[in-house]
Amino acid sequence: MHHFHYRNGRLHCEDVSLDAIADAVGTPVYVYSSATLRRHARVIAEAFDGMDCLIAYSVKANGNLGVLKTLAAEGCGADVVSGGELQRALVAGIPASRIVFSGVGKTRAEMRLALREDIHQFNIESAAEAEVLSEVACNMGKVARIAVRVNPDVAAGGHPNISTGKAGDKFGVPWKEAEALYARIAELDGLSAVGVDVHIGSQIDAITPMQDAFLRVVTLVRRLREQGHEITRMDLGGGLGIPYRAEDNPPPPAEYANMIREVTEGLGVEVILEPGRVIAGNAGVMITEALYTKPSPQRNFLIIDAGMNDLMRPALYQAHHDILPLRERPDSEDRISYDVVGPICESTDKFAAERKLPAIAPGDRLAFMSAGAYGAVLSSQYNARPLVAEVLVDGDKYAVVRRRPAFEEMIALETTPDWLS
Ligand code: LLP
């Protein structure tokens, strides 16, 4: 469900024409719908209604402050994986008491920042990290509330590059080593083990692998309690998939929530969730303009002004994004098969192969749908291209929430060594 639709033959985000935004801001540009963000946050909150549940939006999916403030106003907490994301969440007004800190490689400086702010929970991913966090917390006279992220050895996720819960993945502590680690943590000062954490992957399109993983965590919680650990929280990560194509059919949030309700029934735990994509994915599009068409005997190239530096997902995960022209084209029109490519000097700078589109002419604008999650956050200045701009729409209003930097700003962090000046 999202708020991008044709109105009078023009693609709109809520009540704003995307052409108007492209005219004013230029392309490429990401456009986010506040109504869609709010709706997704509410649908998830309602699905878990009545449960002791913290919805910690996964900032990595889209950390734009406009997006974070919109979600903060809906009562979302945050799942962060760096000191930078933690600071973003705080700047956006998300209280530290609703922030969890995940990630395999937290530095001492990041731990100190999170301890100073007294965040809700650290998700620990190795024995070595537990030792360091204990040392940092003791030096500060603090106690860190922690959960150990366990690797349940369950395969899930839309692509091998985004699966995280199989044995051999770098994430979490092997399932069988978890009890020994909790025993060790109990001996360490400065740590209080309050929970168990799991996250098995992203763009998961079936309930069963998640259920399998969560049931393993429930078993672990019971065993840990028998061993005297006061486990009061279960962090079940993110990962729920979204429809990228009309025929995609990921489990609806209500089904996901009911499964979690059943799995945790009677356990008396606070459930923490870290949804990213399911909140932001279909709340954003990337607008681009066609530059050239280049027919060749083998392929019919459509060259656009967005590159893989602006939207990495197709290059990184062979991800599919629907492409819609901003000006509606009748179904009766013939479709042409295009390889849609960007201007970057890399063969991987390809958004789609043999994609059927109505005939596109230079100057026509296109929307890459479902680009709100893992879109702008993954963008770079590769090929000395300015970082892509971002716009937030709310009803009939819009605002540029990240402007395109000027060339001078792009080089402002660089200095000339004295032997070259
Ligand atoms: N929690 C943890 C510990 C995670 O690693 C992730 C995502 C999430 C929560 C949020 O997962 P979500 O609900 O968004 O599926 N760049 C890739 C996706 C990488 C996901 C990384 N971790 C993509 O564009 O598909």
Short mmCIF file of N, CA, C and O and ligand atoms in Angstrom, two decimals, residues 58 60-61 79 102 149 162 199 201-203 237-240 274-278 313 317 373-374 378, ligand 1:
data_model
loop_
_atom_site.label_atom_id
_atom_site.label_comp_id
_atom_site.label_asym_id
_atom_site.label_seq_id
_atom_site.Cartn_x
_atom_site.Cartn_y
_atom_site.Cartn_z
N SER A 58 14.44 0.42 11.70
CA SER A 58 15.84 0.19 11.36
C SER A 58 16.36 1.36 10.51
O SER A 58 16.05 1.46 9.32
N LYS A 60 19.02 2.11 9.16
CA LYS A 60 19.83 1.88 7.97
C LYS A 60 19.00 1.87 6.69
O LYS A 60 19.51 2.15 5.62
N ALA A 61 17.72 1.56 6.80
CA ALA A 61 16.88 1.49 5.59
C ALA A 61 16.72 2.87 4.95
O ALA A 61 16.74 3.01 3.72
N ASP A 79 16.44 1.18 15.60
CA ASP A 79 17.52 0.19 15.60
C ASP A 79 18.66 0.85 14.85
O ASP A 79 18.49 1.25 13.70
N SER A 102 22.64 -2.42 17.25
CA SER A 102 23.06 -3.71 16.69
C SER A 102 24.38 -3.52 15.93
O SER A 102 24.87 -2.40 15.81
N ARG A 149 23.03 -11.55 20.12
CA ARG A 149 22.42 -11.94 18.84
C ARG A 149 22.88 -13.35 18.52
O ARG A 149 24.08 -13.61 18.40
N ILE A 162 21.78 -10.78 1.33
CA ILE A 162 21.04 -10.18 2.46
C ILE A 162 20.49 -11.26 3.39
O ILE A 162 19.57 -11.02 4.16
N HIS A 199 18.22 -11.92 14.04
CA HIS A 199 17.79 -11.27 12.78
C HIS A 199 18.33 -12.14 11.67
O HIS A 199 19.54 -12.30 11.56
N GLY A 201 17.64 -12.12 8.20
CA GLY A 201 17.81 -11.70 6.81
C GLY A 201 16.79 -10.64 6.47
O GLY A 201 16.05 -10.16 7.33
N SER A 202 16.78 -10.27 5.20
CA SER A 202 15.93 -9.16 4.75
C SER A 202 15.15 -9.60 3.52
O SER A 202 15.55 -10.54 2.83
N GLN A 203 14.06 -8.88 3.26
CA GLN A 203 13.18 -9.23 2.12
C GLN A 203 12.76 -10.71 2.22
O GLN A 203 12.81 -11.46 1.25
N GLY A 237 14.46 -8.72 15.43
CA GLY A 237 15.05 -8.15 14.22
C GLY A 237 14.02 -7.63 13.24
O GLY A 237 12.86 -7.39 13.60
N GLY A 238 14.45 -7.48 12.00
CA GLY A 238 13.55 -7.00 10.94
C GLY A 238 13.38 -8.09 9.91
O GLY A 238 13.38 -9.27 10.26
N GLY A 239 13.27 -7.70 8.67
CA GLY A 239 13.35 -8.69 7.61
C GLY A 239 12.09 -8.95 6.80
O GLY A 239 12.16 -9.58 5.75
N LEU A 240 10.96 -8.45 7.28
CA LEU A 240 9.72 -8.75 6.54
C LEU A 240 9.79 -8.15 5.13
O LEU A 240 10.11 -6.97 4.97
N GLU A 274 12.64 -4.76 14.59
CA GLU A 274 13.52 -3.81 13.90
C GLU A 274 13.13 -3.70 12.43
O GLU A 274 13.94 -3.97 11.53
N PRO A 275 11.90 -3.31 12.13
CA PRO A 275 11.49 -3.26 10.72
C PRO A 275 12.13 -2.07 10.00
O PRO A 275 12.19 -0.98 10.53
N GLY A 276 12.63 -2.30 8.81
CA GLY A 276 13.19 -1.22 8.00
C GLY A 276 12.43 -1.12 6.69
O GLY A 276 11.60 -0.23 6.48
N ARG A 277 12.68 -2.08 5.82
CA ARG A 277 12.13 -2.06 4.47
C ARG A 277 10.60 -1.97 4.47
O ARG A 277 10.01 -1.26 3.66
N VAL A 278 9.96 -2.71 5.38
CA VAL A 278 8.49 -2.78 5.34
C VAL A 278 7.88 -1.41 5.66
O VAL A 278 6.76 -1.12 5.26
N ARG A 313 20.84 -0.92 -5.57
CA ARG A 313 20.23 -2.23 -5.35
C ARG A 313 20.29 -3.16 -6.59
O ARG A 313 20.61 -4.34 -6.45
N TYR A 317 22.31 -6.48 -5.81
CA TYR A 317 21.49 -7.67 -5.53
C TYR A 317 20.63 -8.09 -6.72
O TYR A 317 19.67 -8.83 -6.55
N ALA A 373 13.61 2.31 0.69
CA ALA A 373 14.51 1.64 1.62
C ALA A 373 15.77 1.21 0.88
O ALA A 373 15.69 0.64 -0.22
N TYR A 374 16.92 1.46 1.48
CA TYR A 374 18.21 1.07 0.91
C TYR A 374 18.43 1.71 -0.46
O TYR A 374 19.04 1.12 -1.35
N LEU A 378 22.35 4.29 0.41
CA LEU A 378 23.47 3.58 -0.22
C LEU A 378 24.12 4.42 -1.32
O LEU A 378 25.05 3.96 -1.99
N1 LLP B 1 17.99 -5.46 12.03
C1 LLP B 1 19.22 -5.82 11.63
C2 LLP B 1 20.18 -6.32 12.62
C3 LLP B 1 19.56 -5.75 10.27
O1 LLP B 1 20.77 -6.12 9.87
C4 LLP B 1 18.61 -5.27 9.33
C5 LLP B 1 18.94 -5.17 7.92
C6 LLP B 1 17.35 -4.88 9.81
C7 LLP B 1 17.06 -5.00 11.16
C8 LLP B 1 16.28 -4.35 8.90
O2 LLP B 1 15.87 -5.30 7.97
P1 LLP B 1 14.62 -5.03 7.03
O3 LLP B 1 13.38 -4.98 7.89
O4 LLP B 1 14.84 -3.73 6.33
O5 LLP B 1 14.61 -6.17 6.10
N2 LLP B 1 20.66 -3.31 1.40
C9 LLP B 1 19.86 -4.51 1.30
C10 LLP B 1 19.26 -4.90 2.61
C11 LLP B 1 20.26 -5.04 3.71
C12 LLP B 1 19.62 -5.36 5.04
C13 LLP B 1 20.60 -5.23 6.12
N3 LLP B 1 20.09 -5.46 7.43
C14 LLP B 1 18.81 -4.30 0.23
O6 LLP B 1 18.77 -3.24 -0.38
O7 LLP B 1 18.02 -5.20 -0.05
#
